Coordinates of C-alpha atoms and ligand atoms in Angstrom, one line a residue:
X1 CA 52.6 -7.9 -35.1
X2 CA 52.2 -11.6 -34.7
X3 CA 50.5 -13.2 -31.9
X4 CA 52.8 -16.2 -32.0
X5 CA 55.6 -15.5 -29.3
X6 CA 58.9 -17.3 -29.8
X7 CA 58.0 -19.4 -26.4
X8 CA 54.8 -20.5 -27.6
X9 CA 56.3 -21.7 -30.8
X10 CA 59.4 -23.4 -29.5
X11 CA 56.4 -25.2 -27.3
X12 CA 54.5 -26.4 -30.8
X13 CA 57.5 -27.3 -32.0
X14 CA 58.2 -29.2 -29.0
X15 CA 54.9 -30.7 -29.4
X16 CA 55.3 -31.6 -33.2
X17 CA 58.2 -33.6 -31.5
X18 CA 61.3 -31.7 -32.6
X19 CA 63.2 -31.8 -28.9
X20 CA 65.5 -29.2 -27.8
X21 CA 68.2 -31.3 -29.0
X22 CA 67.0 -31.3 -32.5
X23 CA 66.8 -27.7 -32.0
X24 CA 70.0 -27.5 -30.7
X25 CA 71.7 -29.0 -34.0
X26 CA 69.4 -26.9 -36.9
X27 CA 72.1 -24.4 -38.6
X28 CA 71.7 -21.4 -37.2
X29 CA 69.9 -19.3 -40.4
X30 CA 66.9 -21.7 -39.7
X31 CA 66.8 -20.3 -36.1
X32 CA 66.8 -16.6 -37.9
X33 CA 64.4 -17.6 -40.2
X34 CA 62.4 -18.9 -37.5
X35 CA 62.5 -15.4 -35.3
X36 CA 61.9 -13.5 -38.7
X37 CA 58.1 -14.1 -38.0
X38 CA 57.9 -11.2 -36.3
X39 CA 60.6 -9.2 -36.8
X40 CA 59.9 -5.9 -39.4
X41 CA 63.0 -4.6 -39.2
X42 CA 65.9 -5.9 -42.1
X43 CA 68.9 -7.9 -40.4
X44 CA 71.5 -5.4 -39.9
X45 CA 74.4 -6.6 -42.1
X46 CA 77.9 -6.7 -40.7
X47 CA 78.7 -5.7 -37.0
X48 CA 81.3 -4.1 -35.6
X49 CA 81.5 -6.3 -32.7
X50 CA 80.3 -9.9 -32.4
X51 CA 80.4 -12.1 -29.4
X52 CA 79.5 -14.9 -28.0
X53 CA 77.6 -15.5 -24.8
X54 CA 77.2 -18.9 -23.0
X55 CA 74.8 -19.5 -20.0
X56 CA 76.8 -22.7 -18.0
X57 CA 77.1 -23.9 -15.1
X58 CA 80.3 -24.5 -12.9
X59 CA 82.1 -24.2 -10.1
X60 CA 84.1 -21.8 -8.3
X61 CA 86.1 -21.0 -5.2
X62 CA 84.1 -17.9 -3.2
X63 CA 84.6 -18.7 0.5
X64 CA 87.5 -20.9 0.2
X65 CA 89.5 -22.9 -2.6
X66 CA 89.2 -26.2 -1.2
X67 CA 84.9 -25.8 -1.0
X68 CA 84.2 -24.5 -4.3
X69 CA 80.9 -23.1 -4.7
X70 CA 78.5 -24.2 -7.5
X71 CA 77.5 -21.2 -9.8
X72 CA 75.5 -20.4 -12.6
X73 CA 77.3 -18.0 -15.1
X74 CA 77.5 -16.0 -18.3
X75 CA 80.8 -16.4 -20.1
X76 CA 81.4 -14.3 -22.7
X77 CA 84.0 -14.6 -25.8
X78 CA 85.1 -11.9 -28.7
X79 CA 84.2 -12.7 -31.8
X80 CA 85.0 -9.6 -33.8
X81 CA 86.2 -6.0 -32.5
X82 CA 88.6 -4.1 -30.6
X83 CA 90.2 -6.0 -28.0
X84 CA 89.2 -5.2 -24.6
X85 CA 85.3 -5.6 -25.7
X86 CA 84.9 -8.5 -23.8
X87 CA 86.9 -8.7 -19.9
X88 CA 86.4 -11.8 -17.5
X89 CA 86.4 -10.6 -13.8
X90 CA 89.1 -13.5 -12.7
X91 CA 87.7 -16.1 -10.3
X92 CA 84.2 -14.6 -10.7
X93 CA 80.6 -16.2 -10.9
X94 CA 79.8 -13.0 -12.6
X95 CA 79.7 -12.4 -16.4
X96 CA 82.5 -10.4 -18.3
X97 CA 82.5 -6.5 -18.5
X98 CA 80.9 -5.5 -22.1
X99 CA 82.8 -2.5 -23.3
X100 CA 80.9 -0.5 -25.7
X101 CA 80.7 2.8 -28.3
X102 CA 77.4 4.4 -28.7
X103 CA 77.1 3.7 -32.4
X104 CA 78.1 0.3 -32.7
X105 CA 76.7 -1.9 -34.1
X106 CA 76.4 -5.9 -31.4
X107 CA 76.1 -9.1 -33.3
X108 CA 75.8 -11.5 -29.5
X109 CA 75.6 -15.2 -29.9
X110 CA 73.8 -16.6 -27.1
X111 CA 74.6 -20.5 -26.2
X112 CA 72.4 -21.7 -23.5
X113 CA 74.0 -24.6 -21.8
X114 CA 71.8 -24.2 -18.5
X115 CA 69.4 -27.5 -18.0
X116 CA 66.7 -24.8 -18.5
X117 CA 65.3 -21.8 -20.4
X118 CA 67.3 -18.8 -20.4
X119 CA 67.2 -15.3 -22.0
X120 CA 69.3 -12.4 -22.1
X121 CA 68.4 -8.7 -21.2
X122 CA 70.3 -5.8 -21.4
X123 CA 69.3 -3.7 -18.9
X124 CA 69.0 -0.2 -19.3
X125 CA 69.3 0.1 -23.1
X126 CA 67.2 0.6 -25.7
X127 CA 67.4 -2.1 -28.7
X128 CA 64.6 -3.9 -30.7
X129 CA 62.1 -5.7 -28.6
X130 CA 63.3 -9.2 -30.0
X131 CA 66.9 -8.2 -28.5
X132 CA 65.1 -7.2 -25.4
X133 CA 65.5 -10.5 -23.6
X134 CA 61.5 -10.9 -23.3
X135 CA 60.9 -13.8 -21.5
X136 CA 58.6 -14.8 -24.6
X137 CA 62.3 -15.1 -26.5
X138 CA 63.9 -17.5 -23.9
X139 CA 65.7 -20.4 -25.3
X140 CA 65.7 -24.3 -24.1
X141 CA 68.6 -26.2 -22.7
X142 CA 70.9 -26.7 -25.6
X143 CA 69.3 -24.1 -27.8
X144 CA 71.2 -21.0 -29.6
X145 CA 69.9 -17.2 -30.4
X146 CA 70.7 -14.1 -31.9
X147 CA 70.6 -10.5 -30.3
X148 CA 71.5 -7.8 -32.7
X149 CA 71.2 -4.2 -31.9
X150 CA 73.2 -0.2 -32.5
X151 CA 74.1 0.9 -29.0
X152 CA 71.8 4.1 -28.9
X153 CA 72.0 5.0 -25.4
X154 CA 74.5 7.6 -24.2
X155 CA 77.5 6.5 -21.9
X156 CA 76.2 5.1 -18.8
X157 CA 77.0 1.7 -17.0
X158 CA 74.9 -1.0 -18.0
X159 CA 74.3 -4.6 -17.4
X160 CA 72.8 -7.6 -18.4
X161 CA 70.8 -10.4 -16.8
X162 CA 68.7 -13.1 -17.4
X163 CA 64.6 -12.3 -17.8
X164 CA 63.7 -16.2 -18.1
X165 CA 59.9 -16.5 -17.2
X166 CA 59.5 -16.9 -13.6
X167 CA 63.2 -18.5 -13.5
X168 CA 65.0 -14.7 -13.0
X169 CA 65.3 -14.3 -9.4
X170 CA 66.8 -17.5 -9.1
X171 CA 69.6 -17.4 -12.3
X172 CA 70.6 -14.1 -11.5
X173 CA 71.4 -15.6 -7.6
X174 CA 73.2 -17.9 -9.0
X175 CA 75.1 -15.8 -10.7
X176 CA 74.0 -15.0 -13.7
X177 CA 74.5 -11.0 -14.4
X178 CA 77.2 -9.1 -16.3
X179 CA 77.8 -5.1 -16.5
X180 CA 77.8 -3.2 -20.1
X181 CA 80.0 -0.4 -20.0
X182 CA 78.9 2.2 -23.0
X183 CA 81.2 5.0 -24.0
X184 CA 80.4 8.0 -25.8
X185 CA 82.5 10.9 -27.6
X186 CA 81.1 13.4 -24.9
X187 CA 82.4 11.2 -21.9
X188 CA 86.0 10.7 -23.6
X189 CA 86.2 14.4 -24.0
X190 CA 86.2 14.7 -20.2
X191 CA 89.3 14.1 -18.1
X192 CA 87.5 11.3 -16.0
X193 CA 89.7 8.5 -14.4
X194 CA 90.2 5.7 -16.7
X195 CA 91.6 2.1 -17.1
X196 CA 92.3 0.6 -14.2
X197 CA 91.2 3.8 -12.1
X198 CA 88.0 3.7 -13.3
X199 CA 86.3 0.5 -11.3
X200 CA 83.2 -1.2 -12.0
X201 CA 81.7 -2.5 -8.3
X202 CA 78.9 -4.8 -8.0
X203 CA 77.6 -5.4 -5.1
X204 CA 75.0 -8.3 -4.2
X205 CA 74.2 -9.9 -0.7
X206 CA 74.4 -14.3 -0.8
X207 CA 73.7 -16.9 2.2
X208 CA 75.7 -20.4 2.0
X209 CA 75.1 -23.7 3.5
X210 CA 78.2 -25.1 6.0
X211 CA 79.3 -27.2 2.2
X212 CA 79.9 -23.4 1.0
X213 CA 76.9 -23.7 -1.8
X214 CA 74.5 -20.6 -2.5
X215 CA 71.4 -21.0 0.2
X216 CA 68.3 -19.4 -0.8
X217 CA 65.1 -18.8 -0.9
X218 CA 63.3 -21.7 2.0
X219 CA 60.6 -19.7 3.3
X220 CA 57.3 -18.0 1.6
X221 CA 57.6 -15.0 3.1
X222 CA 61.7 -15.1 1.6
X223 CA 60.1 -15.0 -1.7
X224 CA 56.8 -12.0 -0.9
X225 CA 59.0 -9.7 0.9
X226 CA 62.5 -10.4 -1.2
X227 CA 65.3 -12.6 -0.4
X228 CA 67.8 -11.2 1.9
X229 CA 71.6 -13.2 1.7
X230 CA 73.3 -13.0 5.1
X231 CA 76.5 -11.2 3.8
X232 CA 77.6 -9.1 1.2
X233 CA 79.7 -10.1 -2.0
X234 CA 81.4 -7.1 -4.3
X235 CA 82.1 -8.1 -7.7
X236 CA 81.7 -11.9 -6.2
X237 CA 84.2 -11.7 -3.8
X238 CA 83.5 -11.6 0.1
X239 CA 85.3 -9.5 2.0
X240 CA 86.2 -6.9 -0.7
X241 CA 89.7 -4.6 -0.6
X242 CA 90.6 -2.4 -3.2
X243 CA 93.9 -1.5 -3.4
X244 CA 94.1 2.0 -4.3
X245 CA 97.0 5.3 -4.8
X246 CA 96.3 8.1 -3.4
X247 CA 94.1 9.5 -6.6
X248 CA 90.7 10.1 -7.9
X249 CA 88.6 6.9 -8.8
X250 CA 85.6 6.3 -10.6
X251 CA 83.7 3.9 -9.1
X252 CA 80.7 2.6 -11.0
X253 CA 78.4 0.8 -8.2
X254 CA 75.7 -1.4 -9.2
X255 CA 73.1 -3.0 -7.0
X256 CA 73.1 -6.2 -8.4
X257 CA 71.2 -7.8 -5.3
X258 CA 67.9 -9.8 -5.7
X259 CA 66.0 -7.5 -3.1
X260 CA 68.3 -6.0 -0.6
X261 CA 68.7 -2.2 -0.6
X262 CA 72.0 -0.1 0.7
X263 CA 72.1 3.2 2.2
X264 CA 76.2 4.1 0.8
X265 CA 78.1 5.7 3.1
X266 CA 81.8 6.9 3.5
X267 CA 82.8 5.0 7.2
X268 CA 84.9 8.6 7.6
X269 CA 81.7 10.3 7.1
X270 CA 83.3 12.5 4.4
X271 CA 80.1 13.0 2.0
X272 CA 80.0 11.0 -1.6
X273 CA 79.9 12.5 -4.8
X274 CA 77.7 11.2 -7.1
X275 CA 79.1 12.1 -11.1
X276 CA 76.3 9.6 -12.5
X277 CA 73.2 7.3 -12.1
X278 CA 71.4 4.8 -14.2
X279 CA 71.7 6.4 -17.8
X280 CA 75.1 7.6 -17.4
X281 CA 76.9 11.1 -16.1
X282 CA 74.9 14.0 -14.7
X283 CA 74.9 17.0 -15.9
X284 CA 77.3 18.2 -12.8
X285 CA 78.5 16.4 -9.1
X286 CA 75.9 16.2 -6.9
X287 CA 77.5 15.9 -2.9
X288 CA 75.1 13.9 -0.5
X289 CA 75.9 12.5 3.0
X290 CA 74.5 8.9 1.9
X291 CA 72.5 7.6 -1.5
X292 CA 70.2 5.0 -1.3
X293 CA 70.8 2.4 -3.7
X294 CA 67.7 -0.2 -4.5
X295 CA 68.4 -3.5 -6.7
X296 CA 69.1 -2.6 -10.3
X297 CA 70.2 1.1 -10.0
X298 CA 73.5 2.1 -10.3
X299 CA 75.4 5.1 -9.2
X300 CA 78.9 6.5 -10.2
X301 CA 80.9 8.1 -7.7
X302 CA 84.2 10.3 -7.8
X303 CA 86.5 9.1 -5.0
X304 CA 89.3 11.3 -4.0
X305 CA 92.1 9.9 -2.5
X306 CA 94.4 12.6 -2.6
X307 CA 95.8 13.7 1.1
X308 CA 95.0 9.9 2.7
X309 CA 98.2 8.3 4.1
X310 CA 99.8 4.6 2.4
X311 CA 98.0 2.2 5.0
X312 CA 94.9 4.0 5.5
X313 CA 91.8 2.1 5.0
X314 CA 88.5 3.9 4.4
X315 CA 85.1 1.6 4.2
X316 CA 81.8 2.0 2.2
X317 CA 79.2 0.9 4.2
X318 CA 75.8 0.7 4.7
X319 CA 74.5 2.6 7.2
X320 CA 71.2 2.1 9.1
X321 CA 67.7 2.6 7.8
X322 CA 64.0 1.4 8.1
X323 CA 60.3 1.9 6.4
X324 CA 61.4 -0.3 3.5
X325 CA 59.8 -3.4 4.9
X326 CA 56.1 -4.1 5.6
X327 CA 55.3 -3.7 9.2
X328 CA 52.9 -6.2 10.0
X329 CA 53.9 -7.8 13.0
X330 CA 56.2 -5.2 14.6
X331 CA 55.4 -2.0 16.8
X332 CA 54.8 1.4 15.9
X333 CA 57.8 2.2 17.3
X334 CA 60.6 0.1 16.2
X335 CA 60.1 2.0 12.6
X336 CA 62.4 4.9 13.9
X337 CA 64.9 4.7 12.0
X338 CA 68.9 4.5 13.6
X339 CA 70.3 1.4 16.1
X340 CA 67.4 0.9 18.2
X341 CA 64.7 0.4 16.3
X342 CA 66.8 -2.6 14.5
X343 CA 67.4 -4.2 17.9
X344 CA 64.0 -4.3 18.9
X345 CA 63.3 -5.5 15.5
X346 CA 65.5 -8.3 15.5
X347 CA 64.0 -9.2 18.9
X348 CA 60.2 -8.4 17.8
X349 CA 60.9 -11.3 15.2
X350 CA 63.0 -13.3 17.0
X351 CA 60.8 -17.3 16.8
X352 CA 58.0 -15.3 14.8
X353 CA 57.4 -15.9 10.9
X354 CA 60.0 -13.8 10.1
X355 CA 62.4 -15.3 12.6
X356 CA 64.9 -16.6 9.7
X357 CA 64.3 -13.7 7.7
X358 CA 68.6 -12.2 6.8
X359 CA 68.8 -13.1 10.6
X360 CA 72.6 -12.4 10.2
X361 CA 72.0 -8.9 8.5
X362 CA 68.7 -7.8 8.5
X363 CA 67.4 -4.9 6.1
X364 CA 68.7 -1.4 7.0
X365 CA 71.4 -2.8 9.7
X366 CA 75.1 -1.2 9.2
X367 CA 77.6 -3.0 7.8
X368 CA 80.8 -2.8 5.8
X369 CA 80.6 -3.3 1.8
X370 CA 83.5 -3.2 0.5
X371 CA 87.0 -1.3 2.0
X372 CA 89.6 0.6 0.2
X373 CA 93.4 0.6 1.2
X374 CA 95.6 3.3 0.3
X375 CA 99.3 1.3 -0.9
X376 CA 100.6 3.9 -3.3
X377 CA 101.1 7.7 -3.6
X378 CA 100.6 8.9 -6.9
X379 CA 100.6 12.6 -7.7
X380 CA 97.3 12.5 -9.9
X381 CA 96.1 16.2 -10.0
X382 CA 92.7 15.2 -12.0
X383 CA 90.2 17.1 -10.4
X384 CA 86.8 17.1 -10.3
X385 CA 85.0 18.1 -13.6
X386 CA 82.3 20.7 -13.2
X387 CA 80.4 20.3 -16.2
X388 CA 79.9 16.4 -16.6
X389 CA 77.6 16.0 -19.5
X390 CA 74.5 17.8 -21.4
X391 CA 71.0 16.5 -20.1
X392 CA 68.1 18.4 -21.5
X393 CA 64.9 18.1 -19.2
X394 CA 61.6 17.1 -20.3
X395 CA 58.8 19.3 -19.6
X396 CA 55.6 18.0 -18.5
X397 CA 53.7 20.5 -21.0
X398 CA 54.9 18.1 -23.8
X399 CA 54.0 14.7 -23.0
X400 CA 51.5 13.6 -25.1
X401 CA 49.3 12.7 -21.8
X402 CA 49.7 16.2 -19.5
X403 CA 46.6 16.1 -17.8
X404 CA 46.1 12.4 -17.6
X405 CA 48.9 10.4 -16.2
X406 CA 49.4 6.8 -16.8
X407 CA 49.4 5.9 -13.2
X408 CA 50.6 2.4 -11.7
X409 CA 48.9 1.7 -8.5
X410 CA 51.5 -0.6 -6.7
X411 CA 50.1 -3.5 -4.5
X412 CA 51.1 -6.4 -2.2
X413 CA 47.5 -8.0 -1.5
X414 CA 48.0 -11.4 0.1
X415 CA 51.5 -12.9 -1.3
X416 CA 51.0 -11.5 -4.1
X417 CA 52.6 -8.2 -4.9
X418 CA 50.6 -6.5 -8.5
X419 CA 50.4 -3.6 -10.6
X420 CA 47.3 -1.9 -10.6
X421 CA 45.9 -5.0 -9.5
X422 CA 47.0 -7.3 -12.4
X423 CA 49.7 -10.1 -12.4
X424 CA 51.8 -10.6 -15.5
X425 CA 50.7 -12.1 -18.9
X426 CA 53.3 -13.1 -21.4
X427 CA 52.4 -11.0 -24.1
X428 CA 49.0 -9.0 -22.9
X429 CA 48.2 -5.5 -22.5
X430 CA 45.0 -3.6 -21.0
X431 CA 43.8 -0.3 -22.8
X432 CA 46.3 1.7 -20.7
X433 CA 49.6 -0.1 -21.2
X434 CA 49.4 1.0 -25.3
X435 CA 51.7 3.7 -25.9
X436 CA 51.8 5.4 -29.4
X437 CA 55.6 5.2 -30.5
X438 CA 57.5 8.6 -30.4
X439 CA 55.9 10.5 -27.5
X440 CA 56.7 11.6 -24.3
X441 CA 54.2 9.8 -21.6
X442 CA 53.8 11.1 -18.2
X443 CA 53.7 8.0 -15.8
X444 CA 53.1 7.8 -12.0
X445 CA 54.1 4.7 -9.6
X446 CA 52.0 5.2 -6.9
X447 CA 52.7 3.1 -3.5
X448 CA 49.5 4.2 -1.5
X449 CA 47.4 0.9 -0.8
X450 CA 45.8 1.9 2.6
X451 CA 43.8 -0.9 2.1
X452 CA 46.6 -3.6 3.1
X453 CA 48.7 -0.5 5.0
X454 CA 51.1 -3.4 7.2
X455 CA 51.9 -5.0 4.0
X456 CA 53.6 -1.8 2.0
X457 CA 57.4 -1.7 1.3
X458 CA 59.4 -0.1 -1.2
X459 CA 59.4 -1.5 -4.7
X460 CA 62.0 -0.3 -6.8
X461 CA 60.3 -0.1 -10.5
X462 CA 62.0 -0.2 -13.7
X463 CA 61.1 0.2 -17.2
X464 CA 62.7 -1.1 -20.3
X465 CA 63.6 0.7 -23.2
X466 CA 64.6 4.4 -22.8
X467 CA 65.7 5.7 -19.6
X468 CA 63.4 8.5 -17.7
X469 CA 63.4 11.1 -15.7
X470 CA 62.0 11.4 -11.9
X471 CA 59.7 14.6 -12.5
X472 CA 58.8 14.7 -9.0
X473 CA 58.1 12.5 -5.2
X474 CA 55.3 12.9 -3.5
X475 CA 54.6 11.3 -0.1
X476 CA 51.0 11.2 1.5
X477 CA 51.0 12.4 4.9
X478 CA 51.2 10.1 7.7
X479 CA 54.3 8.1 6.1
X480 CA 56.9 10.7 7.3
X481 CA 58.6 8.6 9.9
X482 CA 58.9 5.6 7.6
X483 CA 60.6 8.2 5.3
X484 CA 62.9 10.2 7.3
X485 CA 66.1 7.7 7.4
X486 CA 66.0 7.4 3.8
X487 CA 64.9 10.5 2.1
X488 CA 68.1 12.5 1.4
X489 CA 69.5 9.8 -0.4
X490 CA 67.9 9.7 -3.7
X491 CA 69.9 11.1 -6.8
X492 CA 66.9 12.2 -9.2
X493 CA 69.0 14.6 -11.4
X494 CA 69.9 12.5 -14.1
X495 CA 68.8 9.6 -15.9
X496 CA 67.0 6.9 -14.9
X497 CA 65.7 3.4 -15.5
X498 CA 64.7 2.1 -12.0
X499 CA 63.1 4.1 -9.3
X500 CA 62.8 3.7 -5.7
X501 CA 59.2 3.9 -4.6
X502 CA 58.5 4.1 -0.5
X503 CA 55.2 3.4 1.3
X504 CA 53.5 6.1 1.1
X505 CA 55.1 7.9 -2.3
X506 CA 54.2 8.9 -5.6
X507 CA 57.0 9.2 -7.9
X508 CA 56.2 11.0 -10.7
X509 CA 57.8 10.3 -13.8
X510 CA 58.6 11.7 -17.8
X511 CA 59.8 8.9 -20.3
X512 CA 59.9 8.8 -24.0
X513 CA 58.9 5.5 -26.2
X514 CA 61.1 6.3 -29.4
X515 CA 62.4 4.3 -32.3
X516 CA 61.2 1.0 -31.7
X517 CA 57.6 -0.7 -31.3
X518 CA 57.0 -3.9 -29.9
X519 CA 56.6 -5.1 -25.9
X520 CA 58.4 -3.8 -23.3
X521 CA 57.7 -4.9 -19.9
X522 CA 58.1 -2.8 -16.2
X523 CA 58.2 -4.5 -13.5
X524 CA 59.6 -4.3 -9.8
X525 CA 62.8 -5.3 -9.8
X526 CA 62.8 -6.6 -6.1
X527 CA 63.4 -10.0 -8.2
X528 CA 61.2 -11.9 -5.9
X529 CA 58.6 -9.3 -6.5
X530 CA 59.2 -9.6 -10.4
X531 CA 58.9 -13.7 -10.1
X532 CA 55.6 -13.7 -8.2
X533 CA 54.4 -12.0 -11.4
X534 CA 54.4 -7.7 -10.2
X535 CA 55.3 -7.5 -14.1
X536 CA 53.6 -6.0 -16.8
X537 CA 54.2 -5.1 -20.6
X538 CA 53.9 -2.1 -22.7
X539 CA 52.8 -2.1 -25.8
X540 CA 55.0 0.7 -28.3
X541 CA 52.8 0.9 -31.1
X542 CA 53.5 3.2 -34.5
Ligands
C2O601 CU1 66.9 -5.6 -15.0 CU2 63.4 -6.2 -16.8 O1 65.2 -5.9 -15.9
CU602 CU1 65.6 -3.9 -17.8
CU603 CU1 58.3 -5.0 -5.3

């Protein structure tokens, strides 16, 4: 593999004098021929779908239509395929919904019209590292790349987002994110709700200035804890009804906040039941009372409607929780968990350095996400599938590293949160982080620093390439209390590609590294986290 990164060679160029704008008019071949360097792998030859995505700036109406807000945004465009590839949420800062075919082969044509550097990443799927969106393959203002990639991963809701080097957490608050809806011929052979009954939800907390523009980060401790927004957007829409018949739904939730976590909830208290997470369907509906959802993961739910009255309104909300947040600062005993302990909170930081911290909505309050209104009967008799899809577990006995797993010691010394004490490198890798290609690996997040004990939150951790599967949680005594208002709310039994870790936890982990080599980076995906650097890379090596 070739030392010389994309970045660093856009960077000689720029210091040979060739600008972004010369850059921006060389015929696109000469960019291919350019990212051939490294690439070992033959361009595939004709896709089946091509598109084109531009990063841009613009404006839109969110909180009213005569104060637009200022957004950044992917807009997306079909080149070649089936119609329907490419849908624009109307009136939304965030990208179009990708539909996709396992098998398919994705020609994307990425336009960067941002006044900065910009790369795409496709969350959740496994393609070659230089479609990957590796900060190390971010483009300038002006400049134009290639992603190509077969969609390998099963069905599962997806999405994309930038990974620009220490520019992320900031893009994607603006705006910048985009779900990628994969299909396979096991999901079509279930009845499952489709079309319009089958509803992609993403749901991200904001903050605006009185002019109706995004507010964020203004503090340090915004950026070493995680930026909190002071209300929640779904799909980027405050206020959020969904019209809905009185019929089963899929809804396809994704967290797409920068750092905020939800604990969903049914405002009826009926339970939710969860058909999929991350990677796509479980193996069968899994009935919890709430599921915590951390920034990146997504969950699918089956939402009867059947027997609710035209006019009805039922609410997902979040419902209360604490022990996410470091504790320094605060009493012992405004940790416990449920309406109290949030009150004494918000007056223990009242004028202290947290003071400004999601004042309006602080981490773990209750509030309403999104509400649904029944307006039409329907007689839809789908019911509830038992068997969902075929997941075969992975045995510990057969990773290639039984007895010694890779373990990543998660840290938040000072500001600055790490992974077994390192910050991230563009393109190195330490002894451990070398994983030979086509194994199953045995890996271990481990949240346990006594050493800085007031500093620990929850970091939800995500790995590119394949998705995994949560082995096992493990939490060290003495942490019970900061666990007890969250811990029936993780969905483990299916795939996975980001992990919630609390204080006090080791979550315990089996993932394969199969058909392609290269770098591919973990990292928290508390955004702010990810920015300050808790980012690392793997090396997949044949
Ligand atoms: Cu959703 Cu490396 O990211
Ligand atoms: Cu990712
Ligand atoms: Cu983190």
């Amino acid at each position: 593999m070739s030392d010389a990164t994309d970045l660093s060679r856009r960077r000689l160029l720029q210091c040979l004098g060739l600008s972004a704008a010369a850059m921006a008019v060389a015929p696109e071949w000469l960019l291919a021929a350019v990212e051939q360097g490294s690439q070992e792998r033959p361009r595939q030859t004709e896709p089946d779908i091509e598109l084109r995505i531009t990063a841009l700036i613009t404006e839109l109406p969110i909180l009213s239509s005569d104060r637009p807000t200022k957004v950044w945004k992917f807009s997306g465009e079909l080149i070649k395929g089936p119609a329907g590839t490419v849908e624009a949420i109307p009136d939304s800062y965030l990208g179009p919904v990708l539909r996709l075919r396992q098998g398919q082969k994705v020609r994307i044509r990425f336009h960067n019209k941002l006044p900065e550097d910009c790369v795409i990443h496709q969350h959740g799927m496994l393609v070659p590292e230089k479609a990957d969106g590796h900060p190390r393959h971010q483009i300038g203002s002006g400049q134009t790349s290639v992603y190509e990639y077969t969609v390998l991963d099963r069905a599962g809701t997806y999405w994309f987002h930038p990974h620009t080097d220490k520019r992320t957490a900031e893009q994607v608050y603006y705006g910048m994110a985009g779900l990628i809806l994969v299909t396979d011929t096991e999901e079509q052979s279930l009845d499952l709700p489709r079309d319009e009954f089958d509803v992609p939800l993403v749901i991200q907390d904001r903050s605006f200035d009185d002019r109706n523009q995004f507010r964020y980060v203004e503090h340090m401790h915004d950026r070493w804890m995680g930026f909190l927004g002071d209300r929640v957007l779904v799909n980027g829409k405050p206020n959020f009804v969904l019209p809905a018949a009185t019929r089963a739904y899929r809804l396809r939730i994704l967290n797409g906040s920068n750092s905020r976590i939800y604990k969903l909830m049914w405002s009826d208290g009926s339970p939710l039941t969860v058909i999929g997470t991350d990677g796509g369907l479980l193996k069968s509906p899994v009935i919890r009372n709430y599921v915590m959802l951390a920034p990146a993961e997504r969950v699918d739910i089956w939402a009867d409607f059947r027997g609710r009255k035209v006019g009805e309104e039922i609410a997902l909300r979040s419902a209360a929780f604490s022990g996410v947040m470091p504790m320094m600062g605060m009493g012992g005993g405004m940790m416990g968990g449920g309406g109290g302990g949030m009150m004494g909170m918000r007056r223990g930081m009242r004028g202290g350095m947290m003071g400004r911290m999601g004042a309006a909505l602080p981490h773990g309050s209750e509030y309403t996400i999104l509400t649904i209104r029944i307006v039409r009967e329907e007689r839809g008799q789908l019911a509830l599938p038992r068997r969902l899809s075929r997941i075969e577990r992975y045995r510990p006995q057969d990773a290639a590293n039984t007895r010694a797993p890779r373990s990543i010691h998660l840290s938040m010394r000072g500001m600055s949160p790490r992974l077994n004490g390192r910050s991230f490198e563009l393109t190195k890798v330490v002894e451990e982080e070398m994983i030979p290609l086509n194994t199953l690996q045995v890996l271990e997040f481990v949240n346990r620093d006594h050493r800085d004990r007031g500093m620990m939150m929850a970091h939800p951790m995500h790995i590119h390439g394949q998705s995994f599967q949560v082995l096992k949680r493990e939490l060290a005594p003495g942490f019970e209390q900061r666990y007890a208002s969250v811990s029936q709310g993780f969905v483990d039994d299916g795939w996975k590609d980001t992990v919630l870790v609390m204080p006090g936890e080791k979550v315990t982990i089996l993932k394969r590294f199969d058909h392609y080599t290269g770098l591919y980076l973990y990292h928290c995906h508390n955004l702010e986290h990810e920015e300050l650097d808790m980012m690392r890379n793997f090396l997949v090596q044949a």
